[in-house]
PDB file of C-alpha atoms in Angstrom:
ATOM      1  CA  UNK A   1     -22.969  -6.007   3.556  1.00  0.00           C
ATOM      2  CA  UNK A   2     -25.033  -7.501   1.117  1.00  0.00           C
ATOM      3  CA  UNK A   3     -23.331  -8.239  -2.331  1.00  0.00           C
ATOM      4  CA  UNK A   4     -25.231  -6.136  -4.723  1.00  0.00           C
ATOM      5  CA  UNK A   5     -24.368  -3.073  -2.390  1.00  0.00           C
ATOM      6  CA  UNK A   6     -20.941  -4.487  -2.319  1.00  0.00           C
ATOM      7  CA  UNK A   7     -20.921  -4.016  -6.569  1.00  0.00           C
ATOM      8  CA  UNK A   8     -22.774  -0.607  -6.424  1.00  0.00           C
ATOM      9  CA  UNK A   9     -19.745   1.124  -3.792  1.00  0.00           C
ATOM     10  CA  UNK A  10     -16.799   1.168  -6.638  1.00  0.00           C
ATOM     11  CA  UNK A  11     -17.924   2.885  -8.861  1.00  0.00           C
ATOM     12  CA  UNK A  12     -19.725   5.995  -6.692  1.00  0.00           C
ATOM     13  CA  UNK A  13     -16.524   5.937  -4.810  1.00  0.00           C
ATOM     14  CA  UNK A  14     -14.630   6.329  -8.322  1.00  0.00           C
ATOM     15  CA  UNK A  15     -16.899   9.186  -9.536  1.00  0.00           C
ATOM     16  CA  UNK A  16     -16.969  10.936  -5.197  1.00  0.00           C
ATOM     17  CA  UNK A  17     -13.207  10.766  -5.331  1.00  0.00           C
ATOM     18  CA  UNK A  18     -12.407  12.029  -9.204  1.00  0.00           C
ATOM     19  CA  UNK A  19     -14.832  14.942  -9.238  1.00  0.00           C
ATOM     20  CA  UNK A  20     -13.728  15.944  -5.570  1.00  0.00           C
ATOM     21  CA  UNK A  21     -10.129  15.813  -7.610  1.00  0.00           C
ATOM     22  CA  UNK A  22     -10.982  18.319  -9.766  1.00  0.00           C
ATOM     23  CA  UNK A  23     -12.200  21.126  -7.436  1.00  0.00           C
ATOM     24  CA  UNK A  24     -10.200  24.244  -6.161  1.00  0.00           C
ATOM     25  CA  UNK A  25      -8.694  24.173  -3.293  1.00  0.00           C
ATOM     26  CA  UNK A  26      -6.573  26.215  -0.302  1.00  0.00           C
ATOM     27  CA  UNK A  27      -4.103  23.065  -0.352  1.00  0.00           C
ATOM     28  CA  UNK A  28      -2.691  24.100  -3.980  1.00  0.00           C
ATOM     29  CA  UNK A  29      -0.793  25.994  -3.194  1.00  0.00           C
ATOM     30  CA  UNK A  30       2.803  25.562  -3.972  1.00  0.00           C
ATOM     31  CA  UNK A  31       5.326  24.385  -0.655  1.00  0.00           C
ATOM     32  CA  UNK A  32       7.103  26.731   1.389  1.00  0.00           C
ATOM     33  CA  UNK A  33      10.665  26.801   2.864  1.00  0.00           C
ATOM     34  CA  UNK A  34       8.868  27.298   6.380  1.00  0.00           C
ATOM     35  CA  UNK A  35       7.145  23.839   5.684  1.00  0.00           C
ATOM     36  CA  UNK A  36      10.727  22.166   4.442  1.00  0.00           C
ATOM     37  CA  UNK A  37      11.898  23.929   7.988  1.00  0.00           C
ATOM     38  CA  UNK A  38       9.031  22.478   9.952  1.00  0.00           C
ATOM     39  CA  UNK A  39       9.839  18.980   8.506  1.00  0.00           C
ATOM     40  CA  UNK A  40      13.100  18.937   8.903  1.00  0.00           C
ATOM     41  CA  UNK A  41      13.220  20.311  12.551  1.00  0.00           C
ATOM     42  CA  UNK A  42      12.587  16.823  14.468  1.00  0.00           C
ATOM     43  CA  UNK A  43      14.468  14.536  11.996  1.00  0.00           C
ATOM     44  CA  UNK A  44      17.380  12.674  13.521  1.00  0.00           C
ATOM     45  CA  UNK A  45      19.125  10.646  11.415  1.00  0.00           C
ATOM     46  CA  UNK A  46      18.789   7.517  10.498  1.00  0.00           C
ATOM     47  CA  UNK A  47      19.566   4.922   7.924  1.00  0.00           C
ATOM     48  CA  UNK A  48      19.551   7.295   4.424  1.00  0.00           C
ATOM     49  CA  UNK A  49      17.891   5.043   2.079  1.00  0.00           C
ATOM     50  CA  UNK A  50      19.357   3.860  -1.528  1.00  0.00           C
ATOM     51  CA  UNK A  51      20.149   7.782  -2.432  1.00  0.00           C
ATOM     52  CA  UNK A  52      22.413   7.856   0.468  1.00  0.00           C
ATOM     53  CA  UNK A  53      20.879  11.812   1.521  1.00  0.00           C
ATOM     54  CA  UNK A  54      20.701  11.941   5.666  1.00  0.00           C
ATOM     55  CA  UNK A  55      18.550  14.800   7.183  1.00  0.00           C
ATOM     56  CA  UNK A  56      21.776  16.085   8.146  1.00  0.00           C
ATOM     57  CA  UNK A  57      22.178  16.813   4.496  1.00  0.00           C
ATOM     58  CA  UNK A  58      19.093  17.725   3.832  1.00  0.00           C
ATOM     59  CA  UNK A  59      19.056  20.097   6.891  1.00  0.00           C
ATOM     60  CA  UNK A  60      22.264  22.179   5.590  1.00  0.00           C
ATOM     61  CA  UNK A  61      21.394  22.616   2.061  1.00  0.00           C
ATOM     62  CA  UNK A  62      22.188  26.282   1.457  1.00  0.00           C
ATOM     63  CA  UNK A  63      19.325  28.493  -0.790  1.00  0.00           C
ATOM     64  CA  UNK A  64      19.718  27.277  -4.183  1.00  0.00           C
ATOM     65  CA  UNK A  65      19.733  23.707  -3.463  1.00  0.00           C
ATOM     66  CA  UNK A  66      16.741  24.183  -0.997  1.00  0.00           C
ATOM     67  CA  UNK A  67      14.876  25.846  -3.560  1.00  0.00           C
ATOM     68  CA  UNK A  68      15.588  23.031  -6.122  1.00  0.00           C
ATOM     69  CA  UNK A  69      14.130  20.105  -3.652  1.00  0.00           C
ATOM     70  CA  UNK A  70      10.757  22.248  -3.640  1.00  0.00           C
ATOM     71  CA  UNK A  71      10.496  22.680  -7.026  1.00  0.00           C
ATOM     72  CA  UNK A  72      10.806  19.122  -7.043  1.00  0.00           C
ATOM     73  CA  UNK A  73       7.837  18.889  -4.339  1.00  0.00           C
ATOM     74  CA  UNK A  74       5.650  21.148  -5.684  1.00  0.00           C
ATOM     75  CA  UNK A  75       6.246  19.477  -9.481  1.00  0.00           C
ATOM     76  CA  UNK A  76       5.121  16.215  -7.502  1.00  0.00           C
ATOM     77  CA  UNK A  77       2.639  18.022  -5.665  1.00  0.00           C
ATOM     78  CA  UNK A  78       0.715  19.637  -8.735  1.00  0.00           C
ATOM     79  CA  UNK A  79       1.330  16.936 -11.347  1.00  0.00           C
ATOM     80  CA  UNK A  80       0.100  13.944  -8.359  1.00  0.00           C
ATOM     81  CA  UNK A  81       3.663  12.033  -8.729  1.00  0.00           C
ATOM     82  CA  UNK A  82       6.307  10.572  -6.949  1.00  0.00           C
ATOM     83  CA  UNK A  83       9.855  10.822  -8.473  1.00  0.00           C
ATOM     84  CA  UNK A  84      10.865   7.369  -9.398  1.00  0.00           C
ATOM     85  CA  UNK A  85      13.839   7.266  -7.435  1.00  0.00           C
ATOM     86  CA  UNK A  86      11.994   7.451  -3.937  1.00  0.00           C
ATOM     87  CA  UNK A  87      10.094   4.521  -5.353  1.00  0.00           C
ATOM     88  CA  UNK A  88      13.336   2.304  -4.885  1.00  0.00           C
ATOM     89  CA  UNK A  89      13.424   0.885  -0.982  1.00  0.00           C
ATOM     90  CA  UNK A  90      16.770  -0.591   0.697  1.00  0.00           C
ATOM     91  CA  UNK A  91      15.086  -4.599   1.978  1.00  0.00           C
ATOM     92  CA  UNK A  92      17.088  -5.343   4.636  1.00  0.00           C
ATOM     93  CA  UNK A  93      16.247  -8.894   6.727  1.00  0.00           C
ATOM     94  CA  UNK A  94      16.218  -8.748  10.392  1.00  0.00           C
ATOM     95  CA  UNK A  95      16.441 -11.351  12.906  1.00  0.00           C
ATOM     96  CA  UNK A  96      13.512 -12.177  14.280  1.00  0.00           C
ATOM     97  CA  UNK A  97      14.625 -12.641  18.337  1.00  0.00           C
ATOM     98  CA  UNK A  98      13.309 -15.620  19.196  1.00  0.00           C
ATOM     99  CA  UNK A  99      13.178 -17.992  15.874  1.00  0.00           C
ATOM    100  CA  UNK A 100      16.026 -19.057  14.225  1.00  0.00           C
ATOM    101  CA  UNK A 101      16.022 -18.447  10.366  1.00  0.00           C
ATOM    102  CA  UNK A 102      13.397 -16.221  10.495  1.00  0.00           C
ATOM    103  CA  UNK A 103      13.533 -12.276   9.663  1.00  0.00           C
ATOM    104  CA  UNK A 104      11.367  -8.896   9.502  1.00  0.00           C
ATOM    105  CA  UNK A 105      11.727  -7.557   6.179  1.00  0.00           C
ATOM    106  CA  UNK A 106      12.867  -4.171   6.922  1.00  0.00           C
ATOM    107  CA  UNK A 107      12.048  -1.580   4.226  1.00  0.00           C
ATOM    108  CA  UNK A 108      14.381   1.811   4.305  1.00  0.00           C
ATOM    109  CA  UNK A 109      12.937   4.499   2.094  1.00  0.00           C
ATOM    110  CA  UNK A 110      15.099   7.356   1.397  1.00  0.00           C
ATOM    111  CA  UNK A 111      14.875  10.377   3.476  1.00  0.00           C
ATOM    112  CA  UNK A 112      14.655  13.032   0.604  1.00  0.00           C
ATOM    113  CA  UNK A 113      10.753  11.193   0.284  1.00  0.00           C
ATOM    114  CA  UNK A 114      10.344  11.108   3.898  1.00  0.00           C
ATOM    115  CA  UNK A 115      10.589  14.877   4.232  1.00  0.00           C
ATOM    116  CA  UNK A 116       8.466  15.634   1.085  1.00  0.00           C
ATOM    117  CA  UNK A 117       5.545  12.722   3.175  1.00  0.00           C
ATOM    118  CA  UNK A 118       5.957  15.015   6.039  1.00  0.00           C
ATOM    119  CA  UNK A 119       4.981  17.811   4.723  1.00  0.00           C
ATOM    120  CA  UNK A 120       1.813  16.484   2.652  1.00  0.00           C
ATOM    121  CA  UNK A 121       1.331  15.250   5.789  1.00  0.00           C
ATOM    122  CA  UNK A 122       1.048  18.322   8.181  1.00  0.00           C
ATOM    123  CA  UNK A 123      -1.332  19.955   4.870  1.00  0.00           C
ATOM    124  CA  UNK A 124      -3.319  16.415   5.416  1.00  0.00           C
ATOM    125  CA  UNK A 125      -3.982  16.615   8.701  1.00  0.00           C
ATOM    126  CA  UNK A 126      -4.702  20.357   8.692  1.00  0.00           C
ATOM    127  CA  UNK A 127      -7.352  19.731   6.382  1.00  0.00           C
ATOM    128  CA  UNK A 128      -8.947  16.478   7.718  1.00  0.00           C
ATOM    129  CA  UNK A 129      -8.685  18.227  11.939  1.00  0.00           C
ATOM    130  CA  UNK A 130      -8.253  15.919  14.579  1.00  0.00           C
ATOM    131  CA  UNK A 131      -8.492  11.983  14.304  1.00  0.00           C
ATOM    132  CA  UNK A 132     -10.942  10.097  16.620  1.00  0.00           C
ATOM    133  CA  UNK A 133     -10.993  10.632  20.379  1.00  0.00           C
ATOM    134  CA  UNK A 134     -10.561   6.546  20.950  1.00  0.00           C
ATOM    135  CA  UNK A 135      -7.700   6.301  18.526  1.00  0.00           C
ATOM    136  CA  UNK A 136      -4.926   5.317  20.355  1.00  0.00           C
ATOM    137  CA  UNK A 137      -2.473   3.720  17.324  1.00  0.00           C
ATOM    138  CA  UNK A 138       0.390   6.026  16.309  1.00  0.00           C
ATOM    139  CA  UNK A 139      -0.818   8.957  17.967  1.00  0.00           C
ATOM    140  CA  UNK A 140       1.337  11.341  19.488  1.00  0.00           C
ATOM    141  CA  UNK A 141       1.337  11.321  23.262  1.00  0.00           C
ATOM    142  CA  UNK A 142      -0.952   7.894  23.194  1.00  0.00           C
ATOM    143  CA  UNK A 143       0.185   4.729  24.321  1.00  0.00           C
ATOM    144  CA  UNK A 144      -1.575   1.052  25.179  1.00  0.00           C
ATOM    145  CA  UNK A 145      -1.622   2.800  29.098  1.00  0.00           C
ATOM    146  CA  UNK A 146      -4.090   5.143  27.575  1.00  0.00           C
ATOM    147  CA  UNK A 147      -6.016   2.760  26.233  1.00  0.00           C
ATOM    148  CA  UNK A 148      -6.394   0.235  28.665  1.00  0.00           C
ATOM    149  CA  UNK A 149      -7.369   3.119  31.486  1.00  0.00           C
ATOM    150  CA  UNK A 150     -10.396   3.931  29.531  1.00  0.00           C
ATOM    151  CA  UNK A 151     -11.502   0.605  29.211  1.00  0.00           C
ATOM    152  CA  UNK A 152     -10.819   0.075  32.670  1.00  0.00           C
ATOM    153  CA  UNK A 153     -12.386   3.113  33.390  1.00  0.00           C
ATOM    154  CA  UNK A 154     -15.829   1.695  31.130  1.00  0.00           C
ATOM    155  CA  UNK A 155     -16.207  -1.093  32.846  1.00  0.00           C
ATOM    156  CA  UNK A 156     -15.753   0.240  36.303  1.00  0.00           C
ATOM    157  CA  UNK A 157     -15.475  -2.879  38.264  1.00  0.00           C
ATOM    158  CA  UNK A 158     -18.381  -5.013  36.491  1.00  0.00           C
ATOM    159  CA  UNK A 159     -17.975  -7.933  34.588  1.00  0.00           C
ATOM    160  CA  UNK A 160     -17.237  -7.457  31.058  1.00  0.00           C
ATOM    161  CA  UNK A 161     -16.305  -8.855  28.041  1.00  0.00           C
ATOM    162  CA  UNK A 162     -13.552  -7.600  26.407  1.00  0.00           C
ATOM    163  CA  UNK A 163     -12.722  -8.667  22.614  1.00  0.00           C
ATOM    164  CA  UNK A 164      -9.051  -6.853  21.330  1.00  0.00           C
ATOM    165  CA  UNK A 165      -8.123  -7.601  17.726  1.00  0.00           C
ATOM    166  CA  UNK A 166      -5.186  -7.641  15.668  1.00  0.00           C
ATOM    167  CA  UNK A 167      -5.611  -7.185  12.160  1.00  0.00           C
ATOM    168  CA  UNK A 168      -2.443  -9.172  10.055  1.00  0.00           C
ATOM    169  CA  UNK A 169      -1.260  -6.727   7.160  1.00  0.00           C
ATOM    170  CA  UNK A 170      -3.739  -3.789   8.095  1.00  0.00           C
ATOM    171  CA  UNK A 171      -1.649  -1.244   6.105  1.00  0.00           C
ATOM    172  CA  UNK A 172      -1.394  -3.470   3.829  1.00  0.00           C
ATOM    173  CA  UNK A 173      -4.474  -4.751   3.001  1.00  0.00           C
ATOM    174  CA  UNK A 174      -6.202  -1.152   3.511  1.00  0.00           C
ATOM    175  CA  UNK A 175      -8.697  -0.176   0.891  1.00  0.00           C
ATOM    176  CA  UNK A 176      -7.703   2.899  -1.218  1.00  0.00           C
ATOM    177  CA  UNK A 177     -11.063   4.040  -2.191  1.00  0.00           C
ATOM    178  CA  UNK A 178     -11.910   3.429   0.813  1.00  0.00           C
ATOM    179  CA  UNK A 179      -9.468   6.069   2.771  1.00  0.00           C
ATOM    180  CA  UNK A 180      -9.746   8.197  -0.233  1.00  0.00           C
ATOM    181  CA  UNK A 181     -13.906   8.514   0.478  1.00  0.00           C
ATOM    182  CA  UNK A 182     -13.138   9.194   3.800  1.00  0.00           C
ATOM    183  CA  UNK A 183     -11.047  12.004   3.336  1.00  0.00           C
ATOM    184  CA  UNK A 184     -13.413  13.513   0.474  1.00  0.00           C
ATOM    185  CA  UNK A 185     -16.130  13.483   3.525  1.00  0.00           C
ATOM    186  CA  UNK A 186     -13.228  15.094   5.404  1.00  0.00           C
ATOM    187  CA  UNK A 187     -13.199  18.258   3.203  1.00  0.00           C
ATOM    188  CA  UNK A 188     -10.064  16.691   0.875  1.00  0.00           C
ATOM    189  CA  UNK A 189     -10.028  17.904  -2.892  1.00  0.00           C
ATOM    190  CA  UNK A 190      -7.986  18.681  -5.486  1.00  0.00           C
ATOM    191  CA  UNK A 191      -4.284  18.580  -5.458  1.00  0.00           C
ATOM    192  CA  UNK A 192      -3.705  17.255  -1.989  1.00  0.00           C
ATOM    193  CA  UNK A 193      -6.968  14.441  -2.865  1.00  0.00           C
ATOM    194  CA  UNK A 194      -5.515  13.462  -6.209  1.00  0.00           C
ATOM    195  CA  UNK A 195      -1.912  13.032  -4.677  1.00  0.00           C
ATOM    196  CA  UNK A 196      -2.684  10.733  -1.789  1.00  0.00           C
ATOM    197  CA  UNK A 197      -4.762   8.694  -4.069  1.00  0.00           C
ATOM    198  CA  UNK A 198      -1.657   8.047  -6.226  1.00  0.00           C
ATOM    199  CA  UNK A 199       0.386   7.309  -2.814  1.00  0.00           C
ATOM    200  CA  UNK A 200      -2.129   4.706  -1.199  1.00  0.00           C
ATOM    201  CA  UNK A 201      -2.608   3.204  -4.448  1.00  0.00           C
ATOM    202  CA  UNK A 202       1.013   2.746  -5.081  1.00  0.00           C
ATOM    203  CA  UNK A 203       1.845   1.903  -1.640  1.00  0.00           C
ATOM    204  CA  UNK A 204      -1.094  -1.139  -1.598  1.00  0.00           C
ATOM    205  CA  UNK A 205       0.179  -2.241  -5.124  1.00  0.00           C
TER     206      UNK A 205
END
């Protein structure tokens, strides 16, 4: 892409993303228990994270305690925040297998924000419908098998070349305006829009 155009993509990106912000939409409405319920249902647990809250916990909180962890989602939900205290991340270093000295930084986030991702999530994908056909990364029921059949499949016995990539730090290195573009051309706006922009931008930082 040509550097001029390069310049020219901030700033209508900025302005796409901040008026889609503003708009009305289905998605503000406040959480439900049924959505904490839906969350919650799969969870096994795991390590809990610097607050020390399982899903176990989480999972038996009677009504009054339930209803306080929405309010605290739907607070973060309207207001586009994050509580500080699921900012804070247990590091713990892994051994790598096969090199001495060497370890995976392991980041443990606490399970309280886990739950509250989950269910932006489910609103997320609800809104944005299903993700590409040839996706085969983190999607349910989709493994490499998958996608090597259909490549196999594509070539069908002639010669072919076939290039696979692997991008270092993806996630990492992701564009926020970018993804947050994307999901305005995926019907995203207000709340929900203005919330995940917070969350990529603060997960990138």
């Amino acid at each position: 892409m040509p550097r001029p155009r390069q310049k020219q993509l901030p700033p209508k990106r900025n302005d796409l993303v901040r008026e889609a912000c503003d708009e009305p939409s289905c998605t503000h409405a406040l959480y439900t228990s049924a959505e904490l319920d839906t969350a919650l249902a799969k969870c096994r647990d795991t390590a809990p994270g610097a607050q020390g809250i399982t899903y176990s916990m989480l999972k038996h909180l009677g009504e009054p305690a339930k209803n306080s962890y929405l309010h605290i989602v739907n607070i973060m939900h309207a207001q586009h925040i994050r509580p500080e205290p699921w900012n804070k991340q247990d590091t713990n270093p892994i051994p790598k297998p096969k090199e001495i000295n060497a370890y995976h930084p392991i980041a443990v986030i606490s399970c309280t924000d886990k739950v509250a991702e989950r269910m932006v999530l489910r609103r997320l994908q609800w809104v944005v419908g299903p993700l590409h056909d040839r996706l085969y990364a983190y999607t349910r029921g989709i493994g490499t098998q998958e996608c090597l059949a259909d490549v196999m499949a594509t070539v069908n016995g002639k010669s072919a070349l076939v290039v696979f990539l692997d991008l270092e730090k993806a996630y990492e290195l992701a564009c926020s305006d970018a993804i947050q573009t994307s999901l305005v051309i995926k019907g995203e706006r207000g709340h929900l829009l203005a919330w995940t922009q917070k969350y990529t931008q603060k997960q990138g930082s």
